[in-house]
Amino acid sequence: MEQQSFLPFPHGFLWGAASSSHQVEGNTHNNWSVWEQSDRRLSYLKRTDLITQYGKGNFISGRGCDHYHYFANDFARAKELGHNATRISLEWSRIEPQEGVFDQAAIQHYRDVIAQLKRLDIEPFVTIWHWTLPLWLSSKGGVAHNDAPQYFARYAHKMATALPDVHFWLTVNEPVIYADNSYLNGNWPPQQRNPFAYFTVLHNLLHAHRAMYQAIKAANGNAAVSAAENIVYYEAYKNKFINRIAKNVGDYFWNSYFFDRIKDHYDFIGLNHYFHNRIQLWSSRNENEKVSDMGWELYPEAIYHVLHTMKKYQKPVYITENGLADAKDRYRKWFITETLKNVHRAISEGVDVRGYLHWSLMDNFEWDKGFWPRFGLLAVNYETLERTPRKSALAFAKICKQNGLSL
Ligand code: BGC
């Protein structure tokens, strides 16, 4: 008979899932929702076969999952699934719809959200900025505006004061990805391809992070604050010299750039991880044995290597995102299990990992890709808004409840 083994996780480990306001709340009115309906966006979609394939509605965030009204139900589901932590983000455009004018009803909404999580004994991780901007700020030039860091800090201070029960704060989500897609590749609003603006935006986000860190600490001295960064596992193909150089460039600009520059301004590491990149010069030579619905390689061992590189920061690590688009739920259970085996291995070798938040609690609006990628532990029927746990969600629930993996 086969012997069962058990991989225990540290006592108090945090288990759960993550989401962001624009992707799940529904009916937001920000620079993204306006962009989704803009002529430029619509004519791009018309030129591609995307609209034929998925329909126009796929690309408009609209009502989405209506998590804004369903949050109590969604967190109750998370609780049933054994989660003891959840990551959400605040929607700036609701909270400060006009410059300097804060909407008390919107702030109260997030107070209610946090109170609900606390009632369920679910530890909240709150992201202050997950990419969407109020229109007053985007019309001024958005993150590229000189005063952007102060605007971010004022908003952060307001919310850290309003939500004193939140311990874990994430200032900005994946600043490098944001700057890249919005200012270098022209994929996301404001669709620029301007290296100068790219560096301005990165620089402003560094300043914004530092100012937000201080603002949160001023409001709540006990808060634990970080940013969530997307860290890629780069390998040099065949370990060739030239590929090692390319790998180091990737490591520097993508992985280290942000955290290296915010020294003394983080209390933990917020790690988002999705990608493995075996570099040959400037292209990728991944084996792609298994890929997600979005064509991203599923390579769970990558997280083990990434976690080891986090040791240099000498802070606890919380995995604030990790997941896959998998509508048919073919790989999710396997992916979660293999990923967690690798997390366990890193922990047993001395990496101080204290939490794992899967992306995502429910299917949601995947930015410029729209609704078709299905990242959820809960499948969402966008017509009836019904949520149904996928099989993998139940397998993950078992891991959360027993604080470890049975193999
Ligand atoms: C982002 C999420 C996104 C996920 C999957 C992360 O980079 O923070 O908003 O949905 O990746 O693409």
mmCIF file of N, CA and C in Angstrom, residues 166-250:
data_model
loop_
_atom_site.group_PDB
_atom_site.id
_atom_site.type_symbol
_atom_site.label_atom_id
_atom_site.label_comp_id
_atom_site.label_asym_id
_atom_site.label_seq_id
_atom_site.Cartn_x
_atom_site.Cartn_y
_atom_site.Cartn_z
ATOM 1 N N VAL A 166 -7.111 47.233 9.756
ATOM 2 C CA VAL A 166 -6.312 46.541 8.731
ATOM 3 C C VAL A 166 -4.849 46.574 9.151
ATOM 4 N N HIS A 167 -4.250 45.395 9.191
ATOM 5 C CA HIS A 167 -2.830 45.320 9.561
ATOM 6 C C HIS A 167 -1.945 45.302 8.309
ATOM 7 N N PHE A 168 -2.332 44.495 7.315
ATOM 8 C CA PHE A 168 -1.483 44.322 6.125
ATOM 9 C C PHE A 168 -1.907 45.266 4.998
ATOM 10 N N TRP A 169 -0.996 46.131 4.601
ATOM 11 C CA TRP A 169 -1.276 47.098 3.531
ATOM 12 C C TRP A 169 -0.311 46.884 2.370
ATOM 13 N N LEU A 170 -0.865 46.959 1.166
ATOM 14 C CA LEU A 170 -0.017 46.965 -0.034
ATOM 15 C C LEU A 170 -0.260 48.310 -0.710
ATOM 16 N N THR A 171 0.782 49.048 -0.914
ATOM 17 C CA THR A 171 0.617 50.406 -1.455
ATOM 18 C C THR A 171 0.202 50.364 -2.922
ATOM 19 N N VAL A 172 1.084 49.788 -3.753
ATOM 20 C CA VAL A 172 0.822 49.761 -5.201
ATOM 21 C C VAL A 172 0.997 48.326 -5.692
ATOM 22 N N ASN A 173 0.232 47.975 -6.698
ATOM 23 C CA ASN A 173 0.344 46.638 -7.270
ATOM 24 C C ASN A 173 1.224 46.667 -8.515
ATOM 25 N N GLU A 174 2.212 45.820 -8.562
ATOM 26 C CA GLU A 174 3.054 45.587 -9.744
ATOM 27 C C GLU A 174 3.378 46.859 -10.524
ATOM 28 N N PRO A 175 4.112 47.764 -9.881
ATOM 29 C CA PRO A 175 4.417 49.038 -10.542
ATOM 30 C C PRO A 175 5.160 48.879 -11.872
ATOM 31 N N VAL A 176 6.038 47.880 -11.948
ATOM 32 C CA VAL A 176 6.834 47.734 -13.182
ATOM 33 C C VAL A 176 5.935 47.256 -14.330
ATOM 34 N N ILE A 177 5.040 46.317 -14.029
ATOM 35 C CA ILE A 177 4.101 45.830 -15.058
ATOM 36 C C ILE A 177 3.205 46.971 -15.532
ATOM 37 N N TYR A 178 2.758 47.764 -14.570
ATOM 38 C CA TYR A 178 1.872 48.878 -14.923
ATOM 39 C C TYR A 178 2.589 49.858 -15.856
ATOM 40 N N ALA A 179 3.780 50.277 -15.450
ATOM 41 C CA ALA A 179 4.524 51.260 -16.255
ATOM 42 C C ALA A 179 4.799 50.687 -17.651
ATOM 43 N N ASP A 180 5.139 49.422 -17.678
ATOM 44 C CA ASP A 180 5.450 48.755 -18.928
ATOM 45 C C ASP A 180 4.240 48.734 -19.877
ATOM 46 N N ASN A 181 3.111 48.287 -19.367
ATOM 47 C CA ASN A 181 1.932 48.148 -20.231
ATOM 48 C C ASN A 181 1.275 49.478 -20.590
ATOM 49 N N SER A 182 1.354 50.432 -19.676
ATOM 50 C CA SER A 182 0.656 51.692 -19.933
ATOM 51 C C SER A 182 1.526 52.721 -20.636
ATOM 52 N N TYR A 183 2.851 52.622 -20.463
ATOM 53 C CA TYR A 183 3.717 53.686 -20.992
ATOM 54 C C TYR A 183 4.799 53.214 -21.953
ATOM 55 N N LEU A 184 4.977 51.887 -22.076
ATOM 56 C CA LEU A 184 6.026 51.414 -22.990
ATOM 57 C C LEU A 184 5.420 50.583 -24.124
ATOM 58 N N ASN A 185 4.527 49.668 -23.757
ATOM 59 C CA ASN A 185 3.940 48.802 -24.790
ATOM 60 C C ASN A 185 2.651 49.344 -25.379
ATOM 61 N N GLY A 186 2.089 50.340 -24.728
ATOM 62 C CA GLY A 186 0.854 50.933 -25.239
ATOM 63 C C GLY A 186 -0.357 50.017 -25.201
ATOM 64 N N ASN A 187 -0.346 49.028 -24.313
ATOM 65 C CA ASN A 187 -1.490 48.097 -24.243
ATOM 66 C C ASN A 187 -2.638 48.625 -23.393
ATOM 67 N N TRP A 188 -2.297 49.340 -22.361
ATOM 68 C CA TRP A 188 -3.295 49.761 -21.375
ATOM 69 C C TRP A 188 -3.390 51.284 -21.370
ATOM 70 N N PRO A 189 -4.512 51.810 -20.862
ATOM 71 C CA PRO A 189 -4.605 53.261 -20.819
ATOM 72 C C PRO A 189 -3.463 53.855 -19.995
ATOM 73 N N PRO A 190 -2.847 54.964 -20.412
ATOM 74 C CA PRO A 190 -3.209 55.822 -21.550
ATOM 75 C C PRO A 190 -2.525 55.420 -22.866
ATOM 76 N N GLN A 191 -2.170 54.184 -23.025
ATOM 77 C CA GLN A 191 -1.643 53.640 -24.292
ATOM 78 C C GLN A 191 -0.470 54.441 -24.868
ATOM 79 N N GLN A 192 0.484 54.731 -24.040
ATOM 80 C CA GLN A 192 1.658 55.450 -24.568
ATOM 81 C C GLN A 192 2.791 54.475 -24.864
ATOM 82 N N ARG A 193 3.644 54.898 -25.776
ATOM 83 C CA ARG A 193 4.883 54.172 -26.043
ATOM 84 C C ARG A 193 5.995 55.198 -25.942
ATOM 85 N N ASN A 194 6.352 55.499 -24.718
ATOM 86 C CA ASN A 194 7.223 56.643 -24.516
ATOM 87 C C ASN A 194 8.192 56.337 -23.365
ATOM 88 N N PRO A 195 9.435 55.974 -23.705
ATOM 89 C CA PRO A 195 10.394 55.582 -22.656
ATOM 90 C C PRO A 195 10.584 56.668 -21.602
ATOM 91 N N PHE A 196 10.477 57.897 -22.015
ATOM 92 C CA PHE A 196 10.654 58.988 -21.065
ATOM 93 C C PHE A 196 9.519 58.958 -20.023
ATOM 94 N N ALA A 197 8.289 58.833 -20.542
ATOM 95 C CA ALA A 197 7.135 58.762 -19.634
ATOM 96 C C ALA A 197 7.228 57.500 -18.771
ATOM 97 N N TYR A 198 7.726 56.428 -19.347
ATOM 98 C CA TYR A 198 7.868 55.163 -18.605
ATOM 99 C C TYR A 198 8.723 55.379 -17.358
ATOM 100 N N PHE A 199 9.882 56.005 -17.543
ATOM 101 C CA PHE A 199 10.761 56.216 -16.382
ATOM 102 C C PHE A 199 10.176 57.232 -15.406
ATOM 103 N N THR A 200 9.479 58.237 -15.939
ATOM 104 C CA THR A 200 8.827 59.199 -15.041
ATOM 105 C C THR A 200 7.817 58.473 -14.154
ATOM 106 N N VAL A 201 7.053 57.598 -14.774
ATOM 107 C CA VAL A 201 6.007 56.894 -14.038
ATOM 108 C C VAL A 201 6.620 55.940 -12.990
ATOM 109 N N LEU A 202 7.673 55.244 -13.393
ATOM 110 C CA LEU A 202 8.328 54.358 -12.425
ATOM 111 C C LEU A 202 8.866 55.151 -11.244
ATOM 112 N N HIS A 203 9.503 56.261 -11.570
ATOM 113 C CA HIS A 203 10.070 57.135 -10.565
ATOM 114 C C HIS A 203 8.950 57.664 -9.640
ATOM 115 N N ASN A 204 7.840 58.076 -10.229
ATOM 116 C CA ASN A 204 6.725 58.570 -9.409
ATOM 117 C C ASN A 204 6.145 57.471 -8.528
ATOM 118 N N LEU A 205 6.127 56.258 -9.055
ATOM 119 C CA LEU A 205 5.580 55.158 -8.239
ATOM 120 C C LEU A 205 6.511 54.811 -7.079
ATOM 121 N N LEU A 206 7.814 54.953 -7.314
ATOM 122 C CA LEU A 206 8.755 54.755 -6.202
ATOM 123 C C LEU A 206 8.506 55.796 -5.116
ATOM 124 N N HIS A 207 8.364 57.043 -5.568
ATOM 125 C CA HIS A 207 8.093 58.117 -4.593
ATOM 126 C C HIS A 207 6.749 57.927 -3.925
ATOM 127 N N ALA A 208 5.780 57.535 -4.737
ATOM 128 C CA ALA A 208 4.432 57.329 -4.193
ATOM 129 C C ALA A 208 4.496 56.244 -3.114
ATOM 130 N N HIS A 209 5.210 55.155 -3.414
ATOM 131 C CA HIS A 209 5.285 54.074 -2.428
ATOM 132 C C HIS A 209 5.882 54.583 -1.114
ATOM 133 N N ARG A 210 7.004 55.285 -1.225
ATOM 134 C CA ARG A 210 7.662 55.751 0.014
ATOM 135 C C ARG A 210 6.735 56.685 0.793
ATOM 136 N N ALA A 211 6.092 57.603 0.071
ATOM 137 C CA ALA A 211 5.198 58.563 0.744
ATOM 138 C C ALA A 211 3.990 57.830 1.346
ATOM 139 N N MET A 212 3.490 56.823 0.635
ATOM 140 C CA MET A 212 2.334 56.078 1.163
ATOM 141 C C MET A 212 2.750 55.276 2.392
ATOM 142 N N TYR A 213 3.946 54.713 2.337
ATOM 143 C CA TYR A 213 4.458 53.945 3.475
ATOM 144 C C TYR A 213 4.430 54.830 4.730
ATOM 145 N N GLN A 214 4.961 56.035 4.559
ATOM 146 C CA GLN A 214 5.008 56.928 5.723
ATOM 147 C C GLN A 214 3.615 57.370 6.156
ATOM 148 N N ALA A 215 2.764 57.619 5.183
ATOM 149 C CA ALA A 215 1.404 58.071 5.498
ATOM 150 C C ALA A 215 0.642 56.972 6.266
ATOM 151 N N ILE A 216 0.816 55.731 5.830
ATOM 152 C CA ILE A 216 0.103 54.632 6.516
ATOM 153 C C ILE A 216 0.636 54.485 7.934
ATOM 154 N N LYS A 217 1.967 54.560 8.063
ATOM 155 C CA LYS A 217 2.577 54.418 9.394
ATOM 156 C C LYS A 217 2.147 55.547 10.321
ATOM 157 N N ALA A 218 1.985 56.752 9.733
ATOM 158 C CA ALA A 218 1.562 57.886 10.564
ATOM 159 C C ALA A 218 0.142 57.645 11.072
ATOM 160 N N ALA A 219 -0.683 57.002 10.244
ATOM 161 C CA ALA A 219 -2.069 56.744 10.652
ATOM 162 C C ALA A 219 -2.165 55.541 11.581
ATOM 163 N N ASN A 220 -1.281 54.574 11.377
ATOM 164 C CA ASN A 220 -1.352 53.324 12.147
ATOM 165 C C ASN A 220 0.063 52.767 12.311
ATOM 166 N N GLY A 221 0.641 53.089 13.459
ATOM 167 C CA GLY A 221 2.034 52.719 13.721
ATOM 168 C C GLY A 221 2.289 51.226 13.675
ATOM 169 N N ASN A 222 1.232 50.418 13.875
ATOM 170 C CA ASN A 222 1.435 48.961 13.894
ATOM 171 C C ASN A 222 1.248 48.300 12.540
ATOM 172 N N ALA A 223 0.870 49.073 11.545
ATOM 173 C CA ALA A 223 0.585 48.473 10.232
ATOM 174 C C ALA A 223 1.839 47.820 9.653
ATOM 175 N N ALA A 224 1.625 46.751 8.883
ATOM 176 C CA ALA A 224 2.720 46.136 8.121
ATOM 177 C C ALA A 224 2.487 46.522 6.660
ATOM 178 N N VAL A 225 3.491 47.138 6.042
ATOM 179 C CA VAL A 225 3.286 47.752 4.719
ATOM 180 C C VAL A 225 4.303 47.219 3.721
ATOM 181 N N SER A 226 3.832 47.011 2.495
ATOM 182 C CA SER A 226 4.736 46.629 1.406
ATOM 183 C C SER A 226 4.110 47.042 0.082
ATOM 184 N N ALA A 227 4.766 46.672 -1.008
ATOM 185 C CA ALA A 227 4.152 46.780 -2.339
ATOM 186 C C ALA A 227 3.999 45.338 -2.830
ATOM 187 N N ALA A 228 3.182 45.114 -3.844
ATOM 188 C CA ALA A 228 3.101 43.768 -4.440
ATOM 189 C C ALA A 228 3.849 43.827 -5.767
ATOM 190 N N GLU A 229 4.908 43.028 -5.861
ATOM 191 C CA GLU A 229 5.718 43.050 -7.084
ATOM 192 C C GLU A 229 5.629 41.725 -7.825
ATOM 193 N N ASN A 230 5.608 41.811 -9.141
ATOM 194 C CA ASN A 230 5.555 40.618 -9.984
ATOM 195 C C ASN A 230 6.988 40.137 -10.222
ATOM 196 N N ILE A 231 7.328 38.994 -9.649
ATOM 197 C CA ILE A 231 8.702 38.506 -9.756
ATOM 198 C C ILE A 231 8.735 37.284 -10.679
ATOM 199 N N VAL A 232 9.628 37.367 -11.667
ATOM 200 C CA VAL A 232 9.732 36.331 -12.699
ATOM 201 C C VAL A 232 10.945 35.446 -12.397
ATOM 202 N N TYR A 233 10.824 34.165 -12.671
ATOM 203 C CA TYR A 233 12.009 33.312 -12.548
ATOM 204 C C TYR A 233 12.723 33.280 -13.904
ATOM 205 N N TYR A 234 13.846 33.961 -13.994
ATOM 206 C CA TYR A 234 14.636 33.975 -15.223
ATOM 207 C C TYR A 234 15.730 32.917 -15.145
ATOM 208 N N GLU A 235 15.893 32.179 -16.232
ATOM 209 C CA GLU A 235 17.003 31.234 -16.349
ATOM 210 C C GLU A 235 17.746 31.553 -17.633
ATOM 211 N N ALA A 236 19.040 31.303 -17.642
ATOM 212 C CA ALA A 236 19.803 31.506 -18.884
ATOM 213 C C ALA A 236 19.785 30.197 -19.668
ATOM 214 N N TYR A 237 19.242 30.226 -20.873
ATOM 215 C CA TYR A 237 19.137 29.013 -21.686
ATOM 216 C C TYR A 237 20.528 28.407 -21.904
ATOM 217 N N LYS A 238 20.652 27.142 -21.568
ATOM 218 C CA LYS A 238 21.898 26.383 -21.664
ATOM 219 C C LYS A 238 23.051 27.050 -20.916
ATOM 220 N N ASN A 239 22.697 27.954 -20.034
ATOM 221 C CA ASN A 239 23.680 28.665 -19.217
ATOM 222 C C ASN A 239 24.766 29.360 -20.040
ATOM 223 N N LYS A 240 24.424 29.753 -21.263
ATOM 224 C CA LYS A 240 25.418 30.416 -22.121
ATOM 225 C C LYS A 240 25.685 31.825 -21.609
ATOM 226 N N PHE A 241 26.910 32.273 -21.830
ATOM 227 C CA PHE A 241 27.347 33.576 -21.325
ATOM 228 C C PHE A 241 26.386 34.698 -21.743
ATOM 229 N N ILE A 242 26.096 34.754 -23.036
ATOM 230 C CA ILE A 242 25.265 35.848 -23.551
ATOM 231 C C ILE A 242 23.855 35.787 -22.943
ATOM 232 N N ASN A 243 23.377 34.557 -22.723
ATOM 233 C CA ASN A 243 22.043 34.407 -22.119
ATOM 234 C C ASN A 243 22.074 34.784 -20.636
ATOM 235 N N ARG A 244 23.243 34.558 -20.018
ATOM 236 C CA ARG A 244 23.352 34.958 -18.602
ATOM 237 C C ARG A 244 23.285 36.476 -18.481
ATOM 238 N N ILE A 245 23.870 37.159 -19.478
ATOM 239 C CA ILE A 245 23.792 38.628 -19.429
ATOM 240 C C ILE A 245 22.329 39.062 -19.546
ATOM 241 N N ALA A 246 21.637 38.476 -20.514
ATOM 242 C CA ALA A 246 20.215 38.841 -20.710
ATOM 243 C C ALA A 246 19.404 38.524 -19.455
ATOM 244 N N LYS A 247 19.704 37.401 -18.837
ATOM 245 C CA LYS A 247 18.999 37.031 -17.598
ATOM 246 C C LYS A 247 19.243 38.081 -16.500
ATOM 247 N N ASN A 248 20.503 38.517 -16.399
ATOM 248 C CA ASN A 248 20.810 39.511 -15.360
ATOM 249 C C ASN A 248 20.092 40.828 -15.621
ATOM 250 N N VAL A 249 19.987 41.195 -16.899
ATOM 251 C CA VAL A 249 19.261 42.432 -17.234
ATOM 252 C C VAL A 249 17.794 42.279 -16.797
ATOM 253 N N GLY A 250 17.213 41.122 -17.122
ATOM 254 C CA GLY A 250 15.816 40.856 -16.727
ATOM 255 C C GLY A 250 15.661 40.920 -15.213
#
